[in-house]
Amino acid sequence: MLNKNFLGWLNKNNKKNVIDDFAKSLKNLEEARLVKIDTKESEDGDLHLYNEFSHEIKSYKNLLYFRLFDLGSSLLPLIDKKNYTTSVLICRSIFETILIFMFRIVRLSDRINNKKWKSLYIEIMNFKFVPSWKDESDIDWNKVFPHIKKFHINDAIRTFSKTMESNKGKKVEDLLFKDYTLMSEISHPNQANRSIYLNTRDNLEEETGINKRRRHNFSVNHGDSTVFPIFVKTIGMFLIIDKQVSDVVNECLDSLQKFRMDLEIYQKNNLINDLKEIQPFLMDEINQLKKNDFSAKEIVDRLVKASFKKNS
């Protein structure tokens, strides 16, 4: 670390171990993210929801590792170069990544523990599809998967805060919104971003109040007291999630294993009817195609063709 201002601030605030801890965390993430997620199907050859769900949850954990390493490994070099706007942008992305991850895990755990298998199916499907596809894709997603959903950081903050005791949760929610608002203001080209580079030192005459000289001093050092706490808070969140993510995901997977038999009963007795509500267009198409002597490949090809927008 060559940024002496940041090093001095860390030492002054008893945070001198932050950089070393962050570097160790990044090294561990670099290795952990390379694990392959390989889930074997059951010997009976049938698709089992348990295998599908557990595979996607494990994969989501590794996706988090990749994104955190991507963002985190970019942060220290930017701070070193005093590229503070970009550094704050990275911090905001790390903040969003962690909160959205916790938001999704809370939703998964709720659906598993309450055996809301239909809702869990929709939640897992939303891991795979990109909401912007609704407008930009040639596929008519309103027909194929009408439950495709975009999640917002505000939803994540509120949901995460509700997992705590009410008074503490409200304080955490307010603090998270305050931190996110500051990062967003600095990230945009407005007054908050201006203040981290510019120091106004006008020369006013005391008696008349007349400005004898307008003076704007520009320096990246003007924003030290604003951006350094943001960097340390973000790295702190990063270190916490790095330590907890495996336990959080494993707890979710343990619950899924605990209720595996209930899930299999659901798949056998209720899944088909629920799919008619979740994906009515595709299920109607499949039923029609099954009446003809089509091969599995022909059925898939015809489903894909039927899924395109009419004007594509």
C-alpha positions as protocol buffer text, in pm:
chain_id: "A"
residue {
  index: 1
  type: MET
  ca { x: 0 y: 0 z: 0 }
}
residue {
  index: 2
  type: LEU
  ca { x: 158 y: 326 z: -118 }
}
residue {
  index: 3
  type: ASN
  ca { x: -125 y: 562 z: -18 }
}
residue {
  index: 4
  type: LYS
  ca { x: 38 y: 718 z: 290 }
}
residue {
  index: 5
  type: ASN
  ca { x: -273 y: 920 z: 375 }
}
residue {
  index: 6
  type: PHE
  ca { x: -484 y: 604 z: 400 }
}
residue {
  index: 7
  type: LEU
  ca { x: -216 y: 417 z: 596 }
}
residue {
  index: 8
  type: GLY
  ca { x: -188 y: 709 z: 837 }
}
residue {
  index: 9
  type: TRP
  ca { x: -566 y: 720 z: 883 }
}
residue {
  index: 10
  type: LEU
  ca { x: -576 y: 345 z: 951 }
}
residue {
  index: 11
  type: ASN
  ca { x: -303 y: 369 z: 1213 }
}
residue {
  index: 12
  type: LYS
  ca { x: -465 y: 671 z: 1378 }
}
residue {
  index: 13
  type: ASN
  ca { x: -799 y: 484 z: 1403 }
}
residue {
  index: 14
  type: ASN
  ca { x: -647 y: 153 z: 1520 }
}
residue {
  index: 15
  type: LYS
  ca { x: -736 y: -18 z: 1191 }
}
residue {
  index: 16
  type: LYS
  ca { x: -384 y: -104 z: 1074 }
}
residue {
  index: 17
  type: ASN
  ca { x: -463 y: -476 z: 1031 }
}
residue {
  index: 18
  type: VAL
  ca { x: -746 y: -409 z: 783 }
}
residue {
  index: 19
  type: ILE
  ca { x: -533 y: -427 z: 469 }
}
residue {
  index: 20
  type: ASP
  ca { x: -355 y: -751 z: 569 }
}
residue {
  index: 21
  type: ASP
  ca { x: -685 y: -915 z: 666 }
}
residue {
  index: 22
  type: PHE
  ca { x: -841 y: -804 z: 337 }
}
residue {
  index: 23
  type: ALA
  ca { x: -546 y: -942 z: 136 }
}
residue {
  index: 24
  type: LYS
  ca { x: -574 y: -1280 z: 313 }
}
residue {
  index: 25
  type: SER
  ca { x: -947 y: -1290 z: 247 }
}
residue {
  index: 26
  type: LEU
  ca { x: -894 y: -1220 z: -123 }
}
residue {
  index: 27
  type: LYS
  ca { x: -635 y: -1497 z: -146 }
}
residue {
  index: 28
  type: ASN
  ca { x: -877 y: -1746 z: 10 }
}
residue {
  index: 29
  type: LEU
  ca { x: -1156 y: -1634 z: -223 }
}
residue {
  index: 30
  type: GLU
  ca { x: -934 y: -1673 z: -528 }
}
residue {
  index: 31
  type: GLU
  ca { x: -888 y: -2040 z: -442 }
}
residue {
  index: 32
  type: ALA
  ca { x: -1244 y: -2110 z: -320 }
}
residue {
  index: 33
  type: ARG
  ca { x: -1412 y: -1970 z: -632 }
}
residue {
  index: 34
  type: LEU
  ca { x: -1244 y: -2228 z: -859 }
}
residue {
  index: 35
  type: VAL
  ca { x: -1433 y: -2523 z: -710 }
}
residue {
  index: 36
  type: LYS
  ca { x: -1649 y: -2700 z: -970 }
}
residue {
  index: 37
  type: ILE
  ca { x: -2010 y: -2766 z: -880 }
}
residue {
  index: 38
  type: ASP
  ca { x: -2081 y: -3116 z: -1006 }
}
residue {
  index: 39
  type: THR
  ca { x: -2412 y: -3271 z: -902 }
}
residue {
  index: 40
  type: LYS
  ca { x: -2488 y: -3625 z: -1020 }
}
residue {
  index: 41
  type: GLU
  ca { x: -2845 y: -3713 z: -1102 }
}
residue {
  index: 42
  type: SER
  ca { x: -3012 y: -4008 z: -934 }
}
residue {
  index: 43
  type: GLU
  ca { x: -2961 y: -4355 z: -1074 }
}
residue {
  index: 44
  type: ASP
  ca { x: -3325 y: -4378 z: -1181 }
}
residue {
  index: 45
  type: GLY
  ca { x: -3249 y: -4118 z: -1450 }
}
residue {
  index: 46
  type: ASP
  ca { x: -3532 y: -3888 z: -1344 }
}
residue {
  index: 47
  type: LEU
  ca { x: -3492 y: -3519 z: -1268 }
}
residue {
  index: 48
  type: HIS
  ca { x: -3522 y: -3462 z: -895 }
}
residue {
  index: 49
  type: LEU
  ca { x: -3600 y: -3116 z: -759 }
}
residue {
  index: 50
  type: TYR
  ca { x: -3376 y: -3181 z: -459 }
}
residue {
  index: 51
  type: ASN
  ca { x: -3073 y: -3222 z: -685 }
}
residue {
  index: 52
  type: GLU
  ca { x: -3170 y: -2922 z: -893 }
}
residue {
  index: 53
  type: PHE
  ca { x: -3225 y: -2695 z: -592 }
}
residue {
  index: 54
  type: SER
  ca { x: -2911 y: -2798 z: -403 }
}
residue {
  index: 55
  type: HIS
  ca { x: -2700 y: -2760 z: -718 }
}
residue {
  index: 56
  type: GLU
  ca { x: -2825 y: -2407 z: -784 }
}
residue {
  index: 57
  type: ILE
  ca { x: -2776 y: -2298 z: -422 }
}
residue {
  index: 58
  type: LYS
  ca { x: -2416 y: -2425 z: -421 }
}
residue {
  index: 59
  type: SER
  ca { x: -2356 y: -2257 z: -755 }
}
residue {
  index: 60
  type: TYR
  ca { x: -2495 y: -1928 z: -621 }
}
residue {
  index: 61
  type: LYS
  ca { x: -2235 y: -1940 z: -341 }
}
residue {
  index: 62
  type: ASN
  ca { x: -1953 y: -1973 z: -592 }
}
residue {
  index: 63
  type: LEU
  ca { x: -2100 y: -1695 z: -802 }
}
residue {
  index: 64
  type: LEU
  ca { x: -2076 y: -1476 z: -493 }
}
residue {
  index: 65
  type: TYR
  ca { x: -1711 y: -1575 z: -451 }
}
residue {
  index: 66
  type: PHE
  ca { x: -1632 y: -1479 z: -810 }
}
residue {
  index: 67
  type: ARG
  ca { x: -1806 y: -1144 z: -787 }
}
residue {
  index: 68
  type: LEU
  ca { x: -1653 y: -1054 z: -449 }
}
residue {
  index: 69
  type: PHE
  ca { x: -1304 y: -1144 z: -570 }
}
residue {
  index: 70
  type: ASP
  ca { x: -1355 y: -949 z: -891 }
}
residue {
  index: 71
  type: LEU
  ca { x: -1464 y: -638 z: -701 }
}
residue {
  index: 72
  type: GLY
  ca { x: -1240 y: -677 z: -395 }
}
residue {
  index: 73
  type: SER
  ca { x: -918 y: -735 z: -587 }
}
residue {
  index: 74
  type: SER
  ca { x: -982 y: -410 z: -774 }
}
residue {
  index: 75
  type: LEU
  ca { x: -1034 y: -196 z: -464 }
}
residue {
  index: 76
  type: LEU
  ca { x: -687 y: -167 z: -306 }
}
residue {
  index: 77
  type: PRO
  ca { x: -506 y: -75 z: -632 }
}
residue {
  index: 78
  type: LEU
  ca { x: -763 y: 201 z: -690 }
}
residue {
  index: 79
  type: ILE
  ca { x: -723 y: 335 z: -336 }
}
residue {
  index: 80
  type: ASP
  ca { x: -347 y: 323 z: -384 }
}
residue {
  index: 81
  type: LYS
  ca { x: -380 y: 542 z: -694 }
}
residue {
  index: 82
  type: LYS
  ca { x: -623 y: 773 z: -511 }
}
residue {
  index: 83
  type: ASN
  ca { x: -892 y: 704 z: -770 }
}
residue {
  index: 84
  type: TYR
  ca { x: -1158 y: 770 z: -510 }
}
residue {
  index: 85
  type: THR
  ca { x: -1470 y: 798 z: -726 }
}
residue {
  index: 86
  type: THR
  ca { x: -1402 y: 455 z: -877 }
}
residue {
  index: 87
  type: SER
  ca { x: -1311 y: 320 z: -533 }
}
residue {
  index: 88
  type: VAL
  ca { x: -1647 y: 430 z: -394 }
}
residue {
  index: 89
  type: LEU
  ca { x: -1822 y: 277 z: -697 }
}
residue {
  index: 90
  type: ILE
  ca { x: -1651 y: -53 z: -617 }
}
residue {
  index: 91
  type: CYS
  ca { x: -1753 y: -19 z: -251 }
}
residue {
  index: 92
  type: ARG
  ca { x: -2113 y: 37 z: -351 }
}
residue {
  index: 93
  type: SER
  ca { x: -2105 y: -273 z: -573 }
}
residue {
  index: 94
  type: ILE
  ca { x: -1958 y: -481 z: -290 }
}
residue {
  index: 95
  type: PHE
  ca { x: -2230 y: -348 z: -57 }
}
residue {
  index: 96
  type: GLU
  ca { x: -2502 y: -440 z: -310 }
}
residue {
  index: 97
  type: THR
  ca { x: -2351 y: -784 z: -373 }
}
residue {
  index: 98
  type: ILE
  ca { x: -2345 y: -874 z: -3 }
}
residue {
  index: 99
  type: LEU
  ca { x: -2693 y: -741 z: 75 }
}
residue {
  index: 100
  type: ILE
  ca { x: -2856 y: -902 z: -231 }
}
residue {
  index: 101
  type: PHE
  ca { x: -2687 y: -1233 z: -144 }
}
residue {
  index: 102
  type: MET
  ca { x: -2823 y: -1222 z: 212 }
}
residue {
  index: 103
  type: PHE
  ca { x: -3163 y: -1119 z: 78 }
}
residue {
  index: 104
  type: ARG
  ca { x: -3176 y: -1420 z: -154 }
}
residue {
  index: 105
  type: ILE
  ca { x: -3057 y: -1660 z: 115 }
}
residue {
  index: 106
  type: VAL
  ca { x: -3323 y: -1531 z: 358 }
}
residue {
  index: 107
  type: ARG
  ca { x: -3587 y: -1592 z: 92 }
}
residue {
  index: 108
  type: LEU
  ca { x: -3456 y: -1941 z: 19 }
}
residue {
  index: 109
  type: SER
  ca { x: -3444 y: -2036 z: 386 }
}
residue {
  index: 110
  type: ASP
  ca { x: -3797 y: -1909 z: 445 }
}
residue {
  index: 111
  type: ARG
  ca { x: -3934 y: -2115 z: 158 }
}
residue {
  index: 112
  type: ILE
  ca { x: -3746 y: -2430 z: 256 }
}
residue {
  index: 113
  type: ASN
  ca { x: -3825 y: -2418 z: 628 }
}
residue {
  index: 114
  type: ASN
  ca { x: -4193 y: -2347 z: 560 }
}
residue {
  index: 115
  type: LYS
  ca { x: -4207 y: -2605 z: 280 }
}
residue {
  index: 116
  type: LYS
  ca { x: -4323 y: -2347 z: 24 }
}
residue {
  index: 117
  type: TRP
  ca { x: -4206 y: -2565 z: -262 }
}
residue {
  index: 118
  type: LYS
  ca { x: -4387 y: -2379 z: -538 }
}
residue {
  index: 119
  type: SER
  ca { x: -4235 y: -2047 z: -424 }
}
residue {
  index: 120
  type: LEU
  ca { x: -3894 y: -2214 z: -388 }
}
residue {
  index: 121
  type: TYR
  ca { x: -3917 y: -2341 z: -746 }
}
residue {
  index: 122
  type: ILE
  ca { x: -3987 y: -1985 z: -866 }
}
residue {
  index: 123
  type: GLU
  ca { x: -3701 y: -1848 z: -654 }
}
residue {
  index: 124
  type: ILE
  ca { x: -3453 y: -2100 z: -794 }
}
residue {
  index: 125
  type: MET
  ca { x: -3568 y: -2028 z: -1150 }
}
residue {
  index: 126
  type: ASN
  ca { x: -3500 y: -1660 z: -1086 }
}
residue {
  index: 127
  type: PHE
  ca { x: -3132 y: -1747 z: -1032 }
}
residue {
  index: 128
  type: LYS
  ca { x: -3111 y: -1835 z: -1400 }
}
residue {
  index: 129
  type: PHE
  ca { x: -3305 y: -1568 z: -1582 }
}
residue {
  index: 130
  type: VAL
  ca { x: -3213 y: -1203 z: -1632 }
}
residue {
  index: 131
  type: PRO
  ca { x: -3505 y: -958 z: -1582 }
}
residue {
  index: 132
  type: SER
  ca { x: -3391 y: -737 z: -1872 }
}
residue {
  index: 133
  type: TRP
  ca { x: -3460 y: -1031 z: -2103 }
}
residue {
  index: 134
  type: LYS
  ca { x: -3829 y: -942 z: -2074 }
}
residue {
  index: 135
  type: ASP
  ca { x: -3773 y: -641 z: -2296 }
}
residue {
  index: 136
  type: GLU
  ca { x: -3451 y: -716 z: -2484 }
}
residue {
  index: 137
  type: SER
  ca { x: -3474 y: -1086 z: -2566 }
}
residue {
  index: 138
  type: ASP
  ca { x: -3637 y: -1244 z: -2869 }
}
residue {
  index: 139
  type: ILE
  ca { x: -3801 y: -1488 z: -2628 }
}
residue {
  index: 140
  type: ASP
  ca { x: -4141 y: -1385 z: -2497 }
}
residue {
  index: 141
  type: TRP
  ca { x: -4063 y: -1422 z: -2127 }
}
residue {
  index: 142
  type: ASN
  ca { x: -4409 y: -1310 z: -2023 }
}
residue {
  index: 143
  type: LYS
  ca { x: -4526 y: -1637 z: -2175 }
}
residue {
  index: 144
  type: VAL
  ca { x: -4231 y: -1862 z: -2091 }
}
residue {
  index: 145
  type: PHE
  ca { x: -4171 y: -1754 z: -1730 }
}
residue {
  index: 146
  type: PRO
  ca { x: -4398 y: -1470 z: -1620 }
}
residue {
  index: 147
  type: HIS
  ca { x: -4251 y: -1477 z: -1266 }
}
residue {
  index: 148
  type: ILE
  ca { x: -3911 y: -1344 z: -1373 }
}
residue {
  index: 149
  type: LYS
  ca { x: -3832 y: -1071 z: -1121 }
}
residue {
  index: 150
  type: LYS
  ca { x: -3584 y: -789 z: -1069 }
}
residue {
  index: 151
  type: PHE
  ca { x: -3468 y: -740 z: -709 }
}
residue {
  index: 152
  type: HIS
  ca { x: -3376 y: -395 z: -578 }
}
residue {
  index: 153
  type: ILE
  ca { x: -3119 y: -309 z: -312 }
}
residue {
  index: 154
  type: ASN
  ca { x: -3390 y: -135 z: -105 }
}
residue {
  index: 155
  type: ASP
  ca { x: -3578 y: -467 z: -82 }
}
residue {
  index: 156
  type: ALA
  ca { x: -3257 y: -636 z: 29 }
}
residue {
  index: 157
  type: ILE
  ca { x: -3183 y: -383 z: 304 }
}
residue {
  index: 158
  type: ARG
  ca { x: -3537 y: -397 z: 445 }
}
residue {
  index: 159
  type: THR
  ca { x: -3556 y: -777 z: 434 }
}
residue {
  index: 160
  type: PHE
  ca { x: -3214 y: -824 z: 594 }
}
residue {
  index: 161
  type: SER
  ca { x: -3302 y: -578 z: 873 }
}
residue {
  index: 162
  type: LYS
  ca { x: -3623 y: -768 z: 951 }
}
residue {
  index: 163
  type: THR
  ca { x: -3421 y: -1078 z: 1044 }
}
residue {
  index: 164
  type: MET
  ca { x: -3316 y: -894 z: 1363 }
}
residue {
  index: 165
  type: GLU
  ca { x: -3501 y: -787 z: 1676 }
}
residue {
  index: 166
  type: SER
  ca { x: -3724 y: -493 z: 1583 }
}
residue {
  index: 167
  type: ASN
  ca { x: -3538 y: -207 z: 1756 }
}
residue {
  index: 168
  type: LYS
  ca { x: -3196 y: -327 z: 1645 }
}
residue {
  index: 169
  type: GLY
  ca { x: -3328 y: -404 z: 1298 }
}
residue {
  index: 170
  type: LYS
  ca { x: -3458 y: -50 z: 1255 }
}
residue {
  index: 171
  type: LYS
  ca { x: -3122 y: 98 z: 1358 }
}
residue {
  index: 172
  type: VAL
  ca { x: -2936 y: -134 z: 1120 }
}
residue {
  index: 173
  type: GLU
  ca { x: -3177 y: -49 z: 838 }
}
residue {
  index: 174
  type: ASP
  ca { x: -3131 y: 326 z: 892 }
}
residue {
  index: 175
  type: LEU
  ca { x: -2753 y: 287 z: 902 }
}
residue {
  index: 176
  type: LEU
  ca { x: -2744 y: 76 z: 585 }
}
residue {
  index: 177
  type: PHE
  ca { x: -2961 y: 324 z: 396 }
}
residue {
  index: 178
  type: LYS
  ca { x: -2742 y: 611 z: 521 }
}
residue {
  index: 179
  type: ASP
  ca { x: -2422 y: 439 z: 404 }
}
residue {
  index: 180
  type: TYR
  ca { x: -2570 y: 341 z: 69 }
}
residue {
  index: 181
  type: THR
  ca { x: -2706 y: 692 z: 8 }
}
residue {
  index: 182
  type: LEU
  ca { x: -2364 y: 848 z: 72 }
}
residue {
  index: 183
  type: MET
  ca { x: -2191 y: 604 z: -166 }
}
residue {
  index: 184
  type: SER
  ca { x: -2454 y: 669 z: -432 }
}
residue {
  index: 185
  type: GLU
  ca { x: -2422 y: 1047 z: -397 }
}
residue {
  index: 186
  type: ILE
  ca { x: -2044 y: 1032 z: -434 }
}
residue {
  index: 187
  type: SER
  ca { x: -2074 y: 793 z: -729 }
}
residue {
  index: 188
  type: HIS
  ca { x: -2283 y: 1041 z: -926 }
}
residue {
  index: 189
  type: PRO
  ca { x: -2148 y: 1367 z: -1072 }
}
residue {
  index: 190
  type: ASN
  ca { x: -2317 y: 1595 z: -822 }
}
residue {
  index: 191
  type: GLN
  ca { x: -2231 y: 1805 z: -516 }
}
residue {
  index: 192
  type: ALA
  ca { x: -2115 y: 1511 z: -301 }
}
residue {
  index: 193
  type: ASN
  ca { x: -1867 y: 1401 z: -566 }
}
residue {
  index: 194
  type: ARG
  ca { x: -1749 y: 1760 z: -610 }
}
residue {
  index: 195
  type: SER
  ca { x: -1675 y: 1792 z: -238 }
}
residue {
  index: 196
  type: ILE
  ca { x: -1416 y: 1513 z: -230 }
}
residue {
  index: 197
  type: TYR
  ca { x: -1193 y: 1696 z: -479 }
}
residue {
  index: 198
  type: LEU
  ca { x: -1257 y: 2067 z: -427 }
}
residue {
  index: 199
  type: ASN
  ca { x: -1183 y: 2297 z: -135 }
}
residue {
  index: 200
  type: THR
  ca { x: -1324 y: 2649 z: -160 }
}
residue {
  index: 201
  type: ARG
  ca { x: -1106 y: 2915 z: 0 }
}
residue {
  index: 202
  type: ASP
  ca { x: -1258 y: 3247 z: -95 }
}
residue {
  index: 203
  type: ASN
  ca { x: -1097 y: 3559 z: 51 }
}
residue {
  index: 204
  type: LEU
  ca { x: -1381 y: 3760 z: 208 }
}
residue {
  index: 205
  type: GLU
  ca { x: -1335 y: 4109 z: 349 }
}
residue {
  index: 206
  type: GLU
  ca { x: -1469 y: 4092 z: 704 }
}
residue {
  index: 207
  type: GLU
  ca { x: -1630 y: 4437 z: 719 }
}
residue {
  index: 208
  type: THR
  ca { x: -1798 y: 4446 z: 378 }
}
residue {
  index: 209
  type: GLY
  ca { x: -1835 y: 4073 z: 309 }
}
residue {
  index: 210
  type: ILE
  ca { x: -1704 y: 4138 z: -41 }
}
residue {
  index: 211
  type: ASN
  ca { x: -1522 y: 3848 z: -199 }
}
residue {
  index: 212
  type: LYS
  ca { x: -1181 y: 3985 z: -291 }
}
residue {
  index: 213
  type: ARG
  ca { x: -1060 y: 3660 z: -444 }
}
residue {
  index: 214
  type: ARG
  ca { x: -1229 y: 3336 z: -548 }
}
residue {
  index: 215
  type: ARG
  ca { x: -1005 y: 3039 z: -487 }
}
residue {
  index: 216
  type: HIS
  ca { x: -1078 y: 2672 z: -560 }
}
residue {
  index: 217
  type: ASN
  ca { x: -811 y: 2425 z: -457 }
}
residue {
  index: 218
  type: PHE
  ca { x: -839 y: 2084 z: -622 }
}
residue {
  index: 219
  type: SER
  ca { x: -686 y: 1775 z: -464 }
}
residue {
  index: 220
  type: VAL
  ca { x: -782 y: 1413 z: -403 }
}
residue {
  index: 221
  type: ASN
  ca { x: -672 y: 1463 z: -42 }
}
residue {
  index: 222
  type: HIS
  ca { x: -973 y: 1685 z: 36 }
}
residue {
  index: 223
  type: GLY
  ca { x: -1198 y: 1378 z: 51 }
}
residue {
  index: 224
  type: ASP
  ca { x: -989 y: 1167 z: 290 }
}
residue {
  index: 225
  type: SER
  ca { x: -1221 y: 1209 z: 590 }
}
residue {
  index: 226
  type: THR
  ca { x: -1523 y: 1119 z: 374 }
}
residue {
  index: 227
  type: VAL
  ca { x: -1400 y: 823 z: 169 }
}
residue {
  index: 228
  type: PHE
  ca { x: -1166 y: 646 z: 415 }
}
residue {
  index: 229
  type: PRO
  ca { x: -1451 y: 544 z: 653 }
}
residue {
  index: 230
  type: ILE
  ca { x: -1643 y: 413 z: 350 }
}
residue {
  index: 231
  type: PHE
  ca { x: -1346 y: 196 z: 248 }
}
residue {
  index: 232
  type: VAL
  ca { x: -1302 y: 53 z: 597 }
}
residue {
  index: 233
  type: LYS
  ca { x: -1675 y: -17 z: 647 }
}
residue {
  index: 234
  type: THR
  ca { x: -1693 y: -192 z: 312 }
}
residue {
  index: 235
  type: ILE
  ca { x: -1386 y: -404 z: 379 }
}
residue {
  index: 236
  type: GLY
  ca { x: -1535 y: -491 z: 720 }
}
residue {
  index: 237
  type: MET
  ca { x: -1856 y: -614 z: 554 }
}
residue {
  index: 238
  type: PHE
  ca { x: -1644 y: -807 z: 304 }
}
residue {
  index: 239
  type: LEU
  ca { x: -1449 y: -985 z: 582 }
}
residue {
  index: 240
  type: ILE
  ca { x: -1767 y: -1073 z: 774 }
}
residue {
  index: 241
  type: ILE
  ca { x: -1942 y: -1226 z: 472 }
}
residue {
  index: 242
  type: ASP
  ca { x: -1626 y: -1416 z: 375 }
}
residue {
  index: 243
  type: LYS
  ca { x: -1627 y: -1585 z: 716 }
}
residue {
  index: 244
  type: GLN
  ca { x: -2000 y: -1653 z: 728 }
}
residue {
  index: 245
  type: VAL
  ca { x: -2104 y: -1739 z: 374 }
}
residue {
  index: 246
  type: SER
  ca { x: -2023 y: -2111 z: 391 }
}
residue {
  index: 247
  type: ASP
  ca { x: -2210 y: -2151 z: 721 }
}
residue {
  index: 248
  type: VAL
  ca { x: -2510 y: -1957 z: 589 }
}
residue {
  index: 249
  type: VAL
  ca { x: -2530 y: -2162 z: 269 }
}
residue {
  index: 250
  type: ASN
  ca { x: -2469 y: -2491 z: 450 }
}
residue {
  index: 251
  type: GLU
  ca { x: -2749 y: -2412 z: 694 }
}
residue {
  index: 252
  type: CYS
  ca { x: -2978 y: -2358 z: 397 }
}
residue {
  index: 253
  type: LEU
  ca { x: -2867 y: -2687 z: 237 }
}
residue {
  index: 254
  type: ASP
  ca { x: -2906 y: -2874 z: 568 }
}
residue {
  index: 255
  type: SER
  ca { x: -3267 y: -2756 z: 587 }
}
residue {
  index: 256
  type: LEU
  ca { x: -3325 y: -2873 z: 232 }
}
residue {
  index: 257
  type: GLN
  ca { x: -3179 y: -3214 z: 321 }
}
residue {
  index: 258
  type: LYS
  ca { x: -3397 y: -3228 z: 633 }
}
residue {
  index: 259
  type: PHE
  ca { x: -3712 y: -3180 z: 428 }
}
residue {
  index: 260
  type: ARG
  ca { x: -3597 y: -3381 z: 127 }
}
residue {
  index: 261
  type: MET
  ca { x: -3870 y: -3641 z: 166 }
}
residue {
  index: 262
  type: ASP
  ca { x: -4136 y: -3369 z: 183 }
}
residue {
  index: 263
  type: LEU
  ca { x: -3994 y: -3217 z: -135 }
}
residue {
  index: 264
  type: GLU
  ca { x: -4002 y: -3553 z: -314 }
}
residue {
  index: 265
  type: ILE
  ca { x: -4365 y: -3607 z: -209 }
}
residue {
  index: 266
  type: TYR
  ca { x: -4446 y: -3261 z: -341 }
}
residue {
  index: 267
  type: GLN
  ca { x: -4272 y: -3334 z: -670 }
}
residue {
  index: 268
  type: LYS
  ca { x: -4467 y: -3658 z: -709 }
}
residue {
  index: 269
  type: ASN
  ca { x: -4811 y: -3524 z: -614 }
}
residue {
  index: 270
  type: ASN
  ca { x: -4827 y: -3148 z: -672 }
}
residue {
  index: 271
  type: LEU
  ca { x: -4551 y: -3022 z: -900 }
}
residue {
  index: 272
  type: ILE
  ca { x: -4731 y: -3078 z: -1231 }
}
residue {
  index: 273
  type: ASN
  ca { x: -5037 y: -2883 z: -1118 }
}
residue {
  index: 274
  type: ASP
  ca { x: -4820 y: -2600 z: -987 }
}
residue {
  index: 275
  type: LEU
  ca { x: -4624 y: -2587 z: -1311 }
}
residue {
  index: 276
  type: LYS
  ca { x: -4951 y: -2524 z: -1491 }
}
residue {
  index: 277
  type: GLU
  ca { x: -4983 y: -2206 z: -1283 }
}
residue {
  index: 278
  type: ILE
  ca { x: -4612 y: -2113 z: -1291 }
}
residue {
  index: 279
  type: GLN
  ca { x: -4559 y: -2169 z: -1664 }
}
residue {
  index: 280
  type: PRO
  ca { x: -4905 y: -2214 z: -1819 }
}
residue {
  index: 281
  type: PHE
  ca { x: -4799 y: -2144 z: -2177 }
}
residue {
  index: 282
  type: LEU
  ca { x: -4522 y: -2405 z: -2181 }
}
residue {
  index: 283
  type: MET
  ca { x: -4733 y: -2667 z: -2005 }
}
residue {
  index: 284
  type: ASP
  ca { x: -5018 y: -2621 z: -2254 }
}
residue {
  index: 285
  type: GLU
  ca { x: -4772 y: -2650 z: -2542 }
}
residue {
  index: 286
  type: ILE
  ca { x: -4619 y: -2966 z: -2396 }
}
residue {
  index: 287
  type: ASN
  ca { x: -4960 y: -3127 z: -2353 }
}
residue {
  index: 288
  type: GLN
  ca { x: -5049 y: -3052 z: -2714 }
}
residue {
  index: 289
  type: LEU
  ca { x: -4716 y: -3181 z: -2846 }
}
residue {
  index: 290
  type: LYS
  ca { x: -4742 y: -3503 z: -2647 }
}
residue {
  index: 291
  type: LYS
  ca { x: -5055 y: -3591 z: -2840 }
}
residue {
  index: 292
  type: ASN
  ca { x: -4837 y: -3626 z: -3149 }
}
residue {
  index: 293
  type: ASP
  ca { x: -4565 y: -3879 z: -3210 }
}
residue {
  index: 294
  type: PHE
  ca { x: -4274 y: -3637 z: -3161 }
}
residue {
  index: 295
  type: SER
  ca { x: -3935 y: -3732 z: -3023 }
}
residue {
  index: 296
  type: ALA
  ca { x: -3804 y: -3555 z: -2712 }
}
residue {
  index: 297
  type: LYS
  ca { x: -3574 y: -3344 z: -2931 }
}
residue {
  index: 298
  type: GLU
  ca { x: -3860 y: -3244 z: -3161 }
}
residue {
  index: 299
  type: ILE
  ca { x: -4070 y: -3141 z: -2862 }
}
residue {
  index: 300
  type: VAL
  ca { x: -3788 y: -2922 z: -2727 }
}
residue {
  index: 301
  type: ASP
  ca { x: -3729 y: -2764 z: -3071 }
}
residue {
  index: 302
  type: ARG
  ca { x: -4097 y: -2684 z: -3112 }
}
residue {
  index: 303
  type: LEU
  ca { x: -4119 y: -2540 z: -2760 }
}
residue {
  index: 304
  type: VAL
  ca { x: -3825 y: -2311 z: -2830 }
}
residue {
  index: 305
  type: LYS
  ca { x: -3980 y: -2198 z: -3157 }
}
residue {
  index: 306
  type: ALA
  ca { x: -4317 y: -2133 z: -2992 }
}
residue {
  index: 307
  type: SER
  ca { x: -4145 y: -1924 z: -2722 }
}
residue {
  index: 308
  type: PHE
  ca { x: -4021 y: -1655 z: -2959 }
}
residue {
  index: 309
  type: LYS
  ca { x: -4199 y: -1325 z: -2987 }
}
residue {
  index: 310
  type: LYS
  ca { x: -4429 y: -1317 z: -3289 }
}
residue {
  index: 311
  type: ASN
  ca { x: -4249 y: -1025 z: -3454 }
}
residue {
  index: 312
  type: SER
  ca { x: -3902 y: -1179 z: -3409 }
}
